[in-house]
RNA sequence: CGGGGCGUAGCGCAGUCCGGUUAGCGCACCUGGUUUGGGACCAGGGGGUCGCAGGUUCGAAUCCUGCCGCCCCGACCA
């Protein structure tokens, strides 16, 4: 039957969609722009969530939960914030349905109109800062270091599974500080937490940077970001951390008395990553056979498939597999022994490749005789024969090796797709041929950025934190520039 | 909002142009048997308001009108 995926070369975006659905990660829901995250996809998200949650707690944060609904009036308190989100807000206007007596249909009860409409949160700065007002009186109440895991809704015109959906899952950290320096330090710290997670767990190299003014979060003084490069040469914003200044404190009148008794506005940060990371994970490593998962996040790290001719063999294989499985489990490795009798081995091989399981072990009658197993790795498709005795050590090392290899491979790809250019023609040429990040001088103005965007569809992904001082001329206007910024077409 | 596509079994589709018995195919599913080292095979079986509403007609999945929904491309997008 062969459920072949469209190849990446043929149609990258089709490949992505088919992969997400065939690997059982998610499907479109009946509601436009929304998705159903299926158990296998959700298991990956849970792994991400658990790791991140631990990292947040290790950096001193606590979880809390704020309401889904935000009174409309809150949204308008911070001018830039409302401007940025107004066009994509879902609004609750009524609180009751009733059965229409004439048609028998369920209709909105016009008598149940809300006095003040409620906004379904697109992000929670407003409701959280409105709450913080009552939590903060003194410098002794600071800092407040809170994170929440939640769903948010942004009524996007065009959506894509995981990359941009109308409703998505995320975490949002909201912190309050006594000083500007401390708030900046916090937003930078969390950026590095994200970068560490992306690189060490997702095996996805990221650029740490700062957004240009026009790409900044609505209501932020500065937006830090991690930017990743996908296999089709487009960039993906994988996480953001904002220094909010005193903007929300002023909008919601959140002041504290400092040590001298003087009233000051509170300084803020907010930071978030979402289920978009799933999209990033998929597009960083996967191939034409399906998903490729880094071992550290794979719901199943090792799958065992028996090959047999009769029940007797199956029983013998199952016993051996359970034995090895127990040894692997003892090492904290997530193992599945697939004894399903209704699927053939070949079918299972293809299926687990599609699902990105890092290591597959096959065991048949020959192995029973020889005390061996066949080990196949998903990232390189290599197969090798191993003695079953002591195999758990080799497999444990192999999982680490796969994790490393994925990071090396994607880092190499990014290096090969990052190009320094010094004039506009070259800039356009690189964008249209190999894509990727294009490192170029820019005069620092929003006008130039906008023009380049209009002409090439490339945006400034970020000003890398590690950009070195270098005299140069803006590729568009020729005006002087002191450092290079990264341009790319982006998701 | 503009352009394109689609809506027929759980999934993927054909049939629609040119109306005509009982709406078909592949996968999946169920039963039995043979199989099992890279998506098995044979035989039998179950499953349908053809997106919705109206119209034309002796007769509509098919023609006409209206509506609804989703997907893709674009505009838009902390």
Coordinates of C-alpha atoms (C1' of nucleotides) in Angstrom, one line a residue:
Chain A
X1 CA 0.0 0.0 0.0
X2 CA 2.9 2.4 0.8
X3 CA 1.5 5.6 2.2
X4 CA 4.3 7.6 0.6
X5 CA 4.7 11.2 1.7
X6 CA 5.1 13.9 -0.8
X7 CA 8.9 14.6 -0.9
X8 CA 10.3 17.8 0.6
X9 CA 11.8 18.7 -2.7
X10 CA 8.5 18.3 -4.5
X11 CA 6.4 20.4 -2.2
X12 CA 7.7 21.3 1.2
X13 CA 4.5 22.6 2.6
X14 CA 2.5 19.6 1.4
X15 CA 5.2 17.3 2.9
X16 CA 4.8 19.1 6.2
X17 CA 1.0 18.8 6.3
X18 CA 1.0 15.1 5.3
X19 CA 3.7 14.3 7.8
X20 CA 1.8 15.9 10.7
X21 CA -1.3 14.0 9.8
X22 CA 0.2 10.7 8.9
X23 CA 2.5 10.5 11.8
X24 CA -0.6 11.0 14.0
X25 CA 0.5 14.2 15.5
X26 CA -2.5 16.4 14.8
X27 CA -5.5 16.9 12.5
X28 CA -7.6 19.8 11.5
X29 CA -10.7 20.2 13.6
X30 CA -14.2 21.1 12.4
X31 CA -13.5 24.6 13.6
X32 CA -11.6 26.7 11.1
X33 CA -8.0 27.3 12.0
X34 CA -8.1 25.0 15.0
X35 CA -6.5 21.6 15.4
X36 CA -6.9 18.4 17.4
X37 CA -3.6 17.4 18.9
X38 CA -3.6 13.6 18.8
X39 CA -2.1 11.4 21.6
X40 CA 1.2 10.9 19.9
X41 CA 1.7 14.6 19.1
X42 CA 0.5 15.5 22.6
X43 CA 3.0 13.1 24.1
X44 CA 5.8 15.0 22.5
X45 CA 4.4 18.3 23.7
X46 CA 4.1 16.9 27.2
X47 CA 7.8 16.0 27.1
X48 CA 8.7 19.5 26.1
X49 CA 6.4 20.9 28.7
X50 CA 7.8 18.8 31.5
X51 CA 11.4 19.7 30.6
X52 CA 10.6 23.4 30.3
X53 CA 8.5 23.4 33.5
X54 CA 11.5 22.0 35.4
X55 CA 13.8 24.6 33.9
X56 CA 11.4 27.4 34.9
X57 CA 11.2 26.1 38.5
X58 CA 15.0 25.7 38.6
X59 CA 15.2 29.4 37.8
X60 CA 12.9 30.4 40.6
X61 CA 9.5 30.5 39.0
X62 CA 6.2 29.2 40.2
X63 CA 3.1 28.2 38.2
X64 CA -0.2 30.0 38.6
X65 CA -3.3 30.3 36.5
X66 CA -5.2 33.3 35.4
X67 CA -8.6 33.5 33.6
X68 CA -9.3 32.8 30.0
X69 CA -11.5 35.8 29.7
X70 CA -10.3 39.4 29.8
X71 CA -12.7 42.3 30.2
X72 CA -12.6 44.4 27.0
X73 CA -11.6 47.5 28.8
X74 CA -8.3 45.9 30.0
X75 CA -7.2 45.4 26.5
X76 CA -7.2 49.1 25.7
X77 CA -5.2 50.3 28.7
X78 CA -1.9 49.8 27.0
X79 CA -2.1 51.6 23.6
X80 CA 0.5 49.7 21.6
X81 CA -0.7 46.4 23.1
X82 CA -4.3 46.8 21.9
X83 CA -3.1 48.0 18.6
X84 CA -1.1 44.9 18.1
X85 CA -3.8 42.4 19.1
X86 CA -7.1 44.1 18.3
X87 CA -7.4 42.6 14.9
X88 CA -7.2 39.1 16.1
X89 CA -9.3 38.9 19.2
X90 CA -12.2 36.5 19.8
X91 CA -15.0 38.3 21.7
X92 CA -17.6 36.9 24.0
X93 CA -20.8 38.9 23.9
X94 CA -23.4 36.7 25.4
X95 CA -23.6 34.1 28.2
X96 CA -26.7 32.0 27.4
X97 CA -28.4 30.1 24.6
X98 CA -32.0 29.2 24.2
X99 CA -34.3 27.2 22.0
X100 CA -36.1 29.3 19.4
X101 CA -39.8 28.6 19.8
X102 CA -40.5 28.9 16.1
X103 CA -37.7 26.9 14.5
X104 CA -36.6 24.7 17.4
X105 CA -33.0 25.7 16.8
X106 CA -30.6 26.7 19.5
X107 CA -29.9 30.4 19.3
X108 CA -28.1 33.1 21.3
X109 CA -30.4 34.5 23.8
X110 CA -30.5 38.2 23.1
X111 CA -31.5 38.9 26.7
X112 CA -28.2 37.4 27.8
X113 CA -26.0 40.1 26.4
X114 CA -23.0 40.9 28.6
X115 CA -22.7 44.4 29.8
X116 CA -19.0 44.4 29.1
X117 CA -17.8 42.1 26.4
X118 CA -15.0 39.6 27.3
X119 CA -12.0 39.0 25.2
X120 CA -10.6 35.5 24.9
X121 CA -7.0 36.0 25.9
X122 CA -4.5 36.4 23.0
X123 CA -1.9 36.7 25.8
X124 CA -2.4 37.6 29.5
X125 CA -0.3 40.7 30.2
X126 CA -3.4 42.8 30.9
X127 CA -5.3 40.6 33.2
X128 CA -2.1 39.6 35.0
X129 CA -0.9 43.2 35.5
X130 CA -4.4 44.2 36.7
X131 CA -4.0 41.4 39.3
X132 CA -0.5 42.3 40.2
X133 CA -1.6 45.8 41.2
X134 CA -3.1 44.3 44.3
X135 CA -0.2 42.0 45.0
X136 CA 2.4 44.7 45.1
X137 CA 2.8 47.4 47.6
X138 CA 6.4 47.3 48.7
X139 CA 9.8 46.4 47.3
X140 CA 9.5 43.5 49.7
X141 CA 6.7 42.0 47.4
X142 CA 9.2 41.9 44.5
X143 CA 10.2 40.1 42.4
X144 CA 7.2 38.2 41.3
X145 CA 8.2 35.3 39.2
X146 CA 5.2 33.5 37.7
X147 CA 4.5 31.2 34.8
X148 CA 1.3 29.8 33.5
X149 CA 0.6 27.0 31.1
X150 CA -2.5 27.9 29.1
X151 CA -4.3 28.1 25.8
X152 CA -4.6 31.4 24.0
X153 CA -6.6 32.4 20.9
X154 CA -5.5 34.6 18.1
X155 CA -7.9 34.9 15.2
X156 CA -5.3 34.5 12.5
X157 CA -6.4 34.8 8.9
X158 CA -4.3 32.0 7.7
X159 CA -3.3 29.1 9.8
X160 CA -1.0 26.0 9.6
X161 CA -0.9 23.0 11.9
X162 CA 1.3 23.8 14.9
X163 CA 2.9 26.8 13.2
X164 CA 0.0 29.1 13.5
X165 CA -3.3 28.0 14.8
X166 CA -6.2 30.1 16.0
X167 CA -6.0 28.4 19.4
X168 CA -2.7 27.2 20.7
X169 CA -1.1 25.9 23.8
X170 CA 1.8 27.7 25.4
X171 CA 3.4 28.9 28.5
X172 CA 3.7 32.6 29.4
X173 CA 6.0 33.9 32.1
X174 CA 5.1 37.2 33.7
X175 CA 7.5 38.7 36.1
X176 CA 7.6 41.9 38.1
X177 CA 10.7 43.6 39.4
X178 CA 11.9 46.6 41.4
X179 CA 14.6 47.7 38.9
X180 CA 15.0 48.0 35.2
X181 CA 18.3 46.1 35.4
X182 CA 16.6 43.2 37.1
X183 CA 13.8 43.0 34.6
X184 CA 16.2 43.1 31.7
X185 CA 18.3 40.4 33.4
X186 CA 15.2 38.3 33.8
X187 CA 14.2 38.5 30.1
X188 CA 17.7 37.7 29.0
X189 CA 17.9 34.8 31.4
X190 CA 14.8 33.3 30.1
X191 CA 15.9 33.7 26.5
X192 CA 18.9 31.6 27.4
X193 CA 16.7 29.0 29.0
X194 CA 14.8 28.8 25.8
X195 CA 18.0 28.6 23.7
X196 CA 19.3 25.8 26.0
X197 CA 16.1 23.9 25.6
X198 CA 16.1 24.3 21.9
X199 CA 19.7 23.2 21.5
X200 CA 20.1 20.5 24.1
X201 CA 16.6 18.9 24.0
X202 CA 15.2 19.7 20.6
X203 CA 18.7 19.4 19.0
X204 CA 17.8 22.6 17.1
X205 CA 20.4 25.3 16.9
X206 CA 19.1 28.8 17.4
X207 CA 20.3 32.4 17.1
X208 CA 19.8 34.5 20.2
X209 CA 19.0 38.0 19.2
X210 CA 16.9 41.1 19.7
X211 CA 14.0 42.1 17.4
X212 CA 14.0 45.3 15.4
X213 CA 11.4 47.9 16.5
X214 CA 8.9 46.9 13.9
X215 CA 9.0 43.2 14.9
X216 CA 8.8 43.9 18.6
X217 CA 6.0 42.6 20.8
X218 CA 3.1 45.0 21.2
X219 CA 3.8 46.8 24.4
X220 CA 7.4 45.8 24.9
X221 CA 10.5 48.0 25.1
X222 CA 12.7 45.1 23.8
X223 CA 11.9 41.7 22.4
X224 CA 14.6 39.0 22.6
X225 CA 14.1 36.0 20.5
X226 CA 15.5 32.7 19.4
X227 CA 15.4 32.1 15.7
X228 CA 15.7 28.7 14.1
X229 CA 16.2 27.8 10.4
X230 CA 14.0 25.3 8.8
X231 CA 15.0 22.8 6.1
X232 CA 13.3 24.8 3.3
X233 CA 15.5 27.9 4.2
X234 CA 12.8 29.8 6.0
X235 CA 13.3 31.1 9.5
X236 CA 11.1 30.3 12.4
X237 CA 10.7 32.4 15.6
X238 CA 10.9 29.7 18.2
X239 CA 10.5 31.7 21.4
X240 CA 10.4 35.3 22.6
X241 CA 11.2 37.0 25.8
X242 CA 10.2 40.6 26.3
X243 CA 11.5 43.4 28.5
X244 CA 8.3 45.4 29.0
X245 CA 9.7 48.4 30.8
X246 CA 7.1 50.1 33.0
X247 CA 4.5 50.1 30.2
X248 CA 2.1 47.7 31.9
X249 CA 2.8 49.0 35.3
X250 CA 1.8 52.4 34.1
X251 CA -1.2 51.2 32.2
X252 CA -2.5 49.3 35.3
X253 CA -1.1 51.6 37.9
X254 CA 1.1 49.1 39.6
X255 CA 3.5 51.0 42.0
X256 CA 5.6 50.0 44.9
X257 CA 7.3 51.8 47.7
X258 CA 11.1 51.5 47.5
X259 CA 13.5 51.4 50.4
X260 CA 13.3 55.2 50.8
X261 CA 9.5 55.2 50.8
X262 CA 9.3 56.6 47.3
X263 CA 6.6 55.3 45.0
X264 CA 7.9 53.8 41.7
X265 CA 6.3 51.9 38.9
X266 CA 7.2 48.2 38.7
X267 CA 9.4 46.8 35.9
X268 CA 8.2 43.8 33.9
X269 CA 9.2 41.0 31.7
X270 CA 7.1 38.4 29.8
X271 CA 8.2 35.3 27.9
X272 CA 6.7 32.5 26.0
X273 CA 7.0 29.4 23.8
X274 CA 4.1 27.5 22.3
X275 CA 3.1 24.4 20.4
X276 CA 4.8 26.1 17.5
X277 CA 7.9 24.4 18.8
X278 CA 6.3 21.2 17.6
X279 CA 6.4 22.6 14.1
X280 CA 10.0 23.6 14.6
X281 CA 10.9 20.2 15.8
X282 CA 9.3 18.5 12.8
X283 CA 10.8 20.8 10.2
X284 CA 14.3 20.7 11.7
X285 CA 14.9 17.0 11.5
X286 CA 12.4 15.1 9.6
X287 CA 12.9 13.5 6.2
X288 CA 10.9 12.1 3.3
X289 CA 10.2 8.9 5.2
X290 CA 8.6 10.8 8.0
X291 CA 9.3 12.3 11.4
X292 CA 12.7 12.2 13.0
X293 CA 12.7 12.8 16.7
X294 CA 15.6 13.7 19.0
X295 CA 15.8 10.9 21.6
X296 CA 15.4 13.2 24.5
X297 CA 11.9 14.2 23.5
X298 CA 10.7 11.0 21.7
X299 CA 7.7 9.4 23.5
X300 CA 9.1 6.1 22.4
X301 CA 12.9 6.0 22.3
X302 CA 13.3 2.3 21.4
X303 CA 10.8 0.1 19.8
X304 CA 11.1 -3.7 19.5
X305 CA 9.6 -5.7 16.7
X306 CA 9.5 -9.5 16.7
X307 CA 9.7 -11.5 13.5
X308 CA 8.2 -15.0 13.8
X309 CA 6.5 -17.8 12.1
X310 CA 4.5 -19.3 14.9
X311 CA 3.2 -18.7 18.4
X312 CA 6.1 -20.7 19.9
X313 CA 8.6 -18.4 18.3
X314 CA 6.6 -15.3 19.3
X315 CA 6.6 -16.5 22.9
X316 CA 10.3 -17.1 22.9
X317 CA 11.0 -13.7 21.3
X318 CA 8.6 -11.9 23.7
X319 CA 10.5 -13.4 26.6
X320 CA 13.8 -12.2 25.3
X321 CA 12.4 -8.8 24.4
X322 CA 10.9 -8.3 27.9
X323 CA 14.2 -9.1 29.3
X324 CA 16.0 -6.5 27.3
X325 CA 13.2 -4.1 27.7
X326 CA 13.5 -4.3 31.5
X327 CA 17.2 -3.6 31.3
X328 CA 16.6 -0.5 29.1
X329 CA 13.7 0.7 31.3
X330 CA 16.0 0.4 34.3
X331 CA 18.2 2.9 32.6
X332 CA 15.3 5.3 32.2
X333 CA 14.8 4.6 28.5
X334 CA 11.3 4.7 27.1
X335 CA 10.7 1.3 25.4
X336 CA 7.8 -0.2 23.5
X337 CA 7.6 -3.9 22.7
X338 CA 5.3 -4.3 19.8
X339 CA 3.7 -7.7 20.0
X340 CA 0.7 -6.8 17.9
X341 CA 0.0 -9.9 15.9
X342 CA -2.2 -8.1 13.3
X343 CA 0.6 -6.1 11.7
X344 CA 3.5 -7.5 9.8
X345 CA 7.1 -6.6 10.6
X346 CA 7.5 -4.6 7.4
X347 CA 4.4 -2.6 8.2
X348 CA 5.7 -1.8 11.7
X349 CA 9.1 -0.8 10.4
X350 CA 7.5 1.7 8.0
X351 CA 5.2 2.9 10.7
X352 CA 7.8 3.6 13.3
X353 CA 10.0 5.3 10.8
X354 CA 7.0 7.6 10.0
X355 CA 6.7 8.3 13.7
X356 CA 10.3 9.1 14.2
X357 CA 11.2 6.5 16.8
X358 CA 15.0 6.9 17.2
X359 CA 16.0 3.3 17.6
X360 CA 14.3 0.1 16.3
X361 CA 15.3 -3.3 17.4
X362 CA 14.2 -6.3 15.4
X363 CA 14.5 -9.8 16.6
X364 CA 13.7 -13.0 14.8
X365 CA 14.4 -16.8 14.8
X366 CA 18.0 -16.3 13.6
X367 CA 18.6 -13.9 16.5
X368 CA 17.1 -16.4 19.0
X369 CA 19.7 -18.9 17.8
X370 CA 22.6 -16.5 17.8
X371 CA 21.7 -14.5 20.9
X372 CA 21.7 -11.3 18.7
X373 CA 19.4 -8.4 17.8
X374 CA 19.2 -6.1 14.8
X375 CA 19.4 -2.4 15.7
X376 CA 18.4 0.3 13.3
X377 CA 18.8 4.0 13.9
X378 CA 16.2 6.4 12.4
X379 CA 18.5 9.4 11.8
X380 CA 20.9 7.7 9.4
X381 CA 18.9 4.5 8.6
X382 CA 22.0 2.4 9.5
X383 CA 21.4 -1.1 10.7
X384 CA 23.8 -3.2 12.8
X385 CA 23.8 -6.6 14.4
X386 CA 24.4 -6.7 18.2
X387 CA 24.9 -9.4 20.8
X388 CA 21.9 -9.2 23.1
X389 CA 24.2 -9.6 26.1
X390 CA 25.1 -6.0 27.1
X391 CA 23.0 -4.5 24.3
X392 CA 21.5 -2.0 26.8
X393 CA 24.8 -0.2 27.2
X394 CA 25.3 0.1 23.5
X395 CA 21.7 1.3 22.9
X396 CA 22.0 3.9 25.7
X397 CA 25.1 5.3 24.0
X398 CA 23.5 5.1 20.6
X399 CA 20.6 7.3 21.8
X400 CA 23.1 9.9 23.0
X401 CA 24.9 9.7 19.7
X402 CA 21.7 10.2 17.7
X403 CA 20.8 13.2 19.9
X404 CA 24.3 14.7 19.1
X405 CA 24.2 13.8 15.5
X406 CA 20.8 15.5 15.0
X407 CA 22.2 18.7 16.5
X408 CA 25.4 18.5 14.4
X409 CA 23.4 17.9 11.3
X410 CA 21.1 20.8 11.8
X411 CA 23.9 23.0 12.9
X412 CA 25.8 22.2 9.7
X413 CA 22.7 22.9 7.7
X414 CA 22.4 26.3 9.3
X415 CA 26.0 27.2 8.8
X416 CA 25.7 26.3 5.1
X417 CA 22.6 28.4 4.8
X418 CA 23.9 31.5 6.5
X419 CA 25.4 33.9 4.0
X420 CA 27.1 37.3 4.5
X421 CA 26.3 39.7 1.7
X422 CA 27.5 43.2 1.1
X423 CA 25.2 44.6 -1.6
X424 CA 21.5 44.4 -2.4
X425 CA 21.8 42.4 -5.6
X426 CA 23.7 39.7 -3.9
X427 CA 21.1 39.9 -1.1
X428 CA 18.3 39.2 -3.4
X429 CA 20.2 36.6 -5.3
X430 CA 21.0 34.6 -2.1
X431 CA 17.4 34.9 -0.9
X432 CA 16.0 33.5 -4.1
X433 CA 18.5 30.8 -4.7
X434 CA 19.4 29.1 -1.4
X435 CA 17.4 31.1 1.1
X436 CA 18.4 30.8 4.7
X437 CA 19.8 33.5 7.0
X438 CA 21.4 36.4 5.2
X439 CA 23.7 38.5 7.3
X440 CA 23.9 42.1 6.1
X441 CA 24.4 45.7 7.2
X442 CA 21.2 47.7 7.8
X443 CA 20.9 51.4 8.5
X444 CA 18.7 50.9 11.5
X445 CA 15.6 52.5 10.2
X446 CA 12.1 51.0 10.0
X447 CA 11.6 52.6 6.5
X448 CA 14.5 50.6 5.1
X449 CA 13.3 47.4 6.8
X450 CA 9.8 47.9 5.4
X451 CA 11.1 48.5 1.9
X452 CA 13.3 45.4 1.9
X453 CA 10.3 43.4 3.2
X454 CA 8.1 44.7 0.4
X455 CA 10.6 44.0 -2.3
X456 CA 11.9 40.7 -1.1
X457 CA 9.5 39.3 1.5
X458 CA 12.5 39.0 3.8
X459 CA 12.3 40.5 7.3
X460 CA 14.9 41.2 9.9
X461 CA 14.8 38.1 12.1
X462 CA 17.0 39.6 14.7
X463 CA 20.0 41.5 15.6
X464 CA 22.2 38.6 17.0
X465 CA 23.3 39.2 20.6
X466 CA 26.8 38.1 19.6
X467 CA 27.0 40.3 16.5
X468 CA 30.5 41.8 16.4
X469 CA 31.1 45.5 15.9
X470 CA 32.0 46.0 12.2
X471 CA 32.0 49.1 10.1
X472 CA 29.8 48.7 7.0
X473 CA 27.2 50.3 4.8
X474 CA 23.5 49.5 4.7
X475 CA 22.8 47.2 1.7
X476 CA 19.8 49.3 0.8
X477 CA 20.6 52.9 1.5
X478 CA 24.4 52.8 1.8
X479 CA 24.1 54.6 5.2
X480 CA 26.7 53.7 7.7
X481 CA 26.1 50.7 10.0
X482 CA 28.0 49.2 12.9
X483 CA 26.9 45.6 12.9
X484 CA 25.2 43.0 10.7
X485 CA 21.7 41.8 11.3
X486 CA 20.0 38.6 10.1
X487 CA 17.5 38.7 7.4
X488 CA 15.3 35.8 6.2
X489 CA 12.0 34.8 4.8
X490 CA 10.1 33.6 7.8
X491 CA 7.1 31.5 8.9
Chain B
rC1 C1' -11.0 39.9 1.9
rG2 C1' -9.0 38.2 -3.3
rG3 C1' -7.5 33.7 -6.2
rG4 C1' -7.8 28.3 -6.5
rG5 C1' -9.6 23.5 -4.8
rC6 C1' -12.7 20.4 -2.3
rG7 C1' -17.4 18.4 0.2
rU8 C1' -20.0 10.9 -2.2
rA9 C1' -18.7 4.7 3.7
rG10 C1' -13.8 5.7 9.2
rC11 C1' -9.8 7.6 5.5
rG12 C1' -8.4 8.6 0.3
rC13 C1' -10.9 9.0 -4.2
rA14 C1' -13.9 7.8 -9.1
rG15 C1' -18.7 8.9 -11.0
rU16 C1' -21.0 15.1 -12.1
rC17 C1' -19.3 17.7 -18.4
rC18 C1' -23.6 14.5 -21.5
rG19 C1' -29.8 13.1 -15.6
rG20 C1' -31.8 6.8 -16.3
rU21 C1' -32.1 0.0 -12.9
rU22 C1' -29.6 -1.7 -6.9
rA23 C1' -23.9 4.7 -6.3
rG24 C1' -18.6 2.3 -7.3
rC25 C1' -13.1 1.6 -6.3
rG26 C1' -8.6 1.4 -2.9
rC27 C1' -7.2 1.3 2.2
rA28 C1' -9.3 0.4 6.9
rC29 C1' -13.0 -2.9 9.4
rC30 C1' -15.4 -8.1 10.5
rU31 C1' -15.1 -13.9 9.6
rG32 C1' -12.2 -18.1 8.0
rG33 C1' -7.6 -19.9 6.1
rU34 C1' -2.6 -19.6 4.4
rU35 C1' 1.4 -16.2 5.9
rU36 C1' 5.3 -13.2 8.8
rG37 C1' 13.8 -10.8 8.2
rG38 C1' 10.9 -4.0 4.8
rG39 C1' 3.9 -1.6 4.3
rA40 C1' 1.3 -10.2 2.9
rC41 C1' -2.4 -13.2 0.0
rC42 C1' -7.1 -15.8 -1.0
rA43 C1' -12.3 -16.3 -0.1
rG44 C1' -16.5 -14.3 2.0
rG45 C1' -19.0 -10.1 4.7
rG46 C1' -20.7 -5.3 7.0
rG47 C1' -20.9 -0.2 6.4
rG48 C1' -24.0 5.6 2.4
rU49 C1' -29.5 11.4 4.6
rC50 C1' -23.9 11.7 -2.2
rG51 C1' -22.4 19.2 2.7
rC52 C1' -27.5 21.8 3.5
rA53 C1' -32.0 24.0 1.5
rG54 C1' -35.1 25.0 -2.5
rG55 C1' -36.2 24.4 -7.8
rU56 C1' -36.5 21.9 -12.9
rU57 C1' -37.9 16.7 -14.3
rC58 C1' -41.6 10.8 -15.0
rG59 C1' -36.7 10.4 -12.8
rA60 C1' -31.2 14.3 -9.7
rA61 C1' -24.8 12.6 -6.7
rU62 C1' -25.3 14.6 -11.9
rC63 C1' -28.9 20.4 -14.3
rC64 C1' -30.4 25.5 -11.9
rU65 C1' -30.6 29.0 -7.6
rG66 C1' -29.2 30.1 -2.7
rC67 C1' -26.5 28.9 1.5
rC68 C1' -22.8 26.4 4.7
rG69 C1' -18.1 24.4 5.8
rC70 C1' -13.0 23.1 5.2
rC71 C1' -8.2 23.1 2.8
rC72 C1' -4.3 25.5 -0.3
rC73 C1' -2.0 30.2 -2.3
rG74 C1' -2.0 35.5 -1.3
rA75 C1' -3.0 39.9 1.8
rC76 C1' -2.3 39.8 7.4
rC77 C1' 0.5 37.8 11.5
rA78 C1' 3.4 39.3 19.6

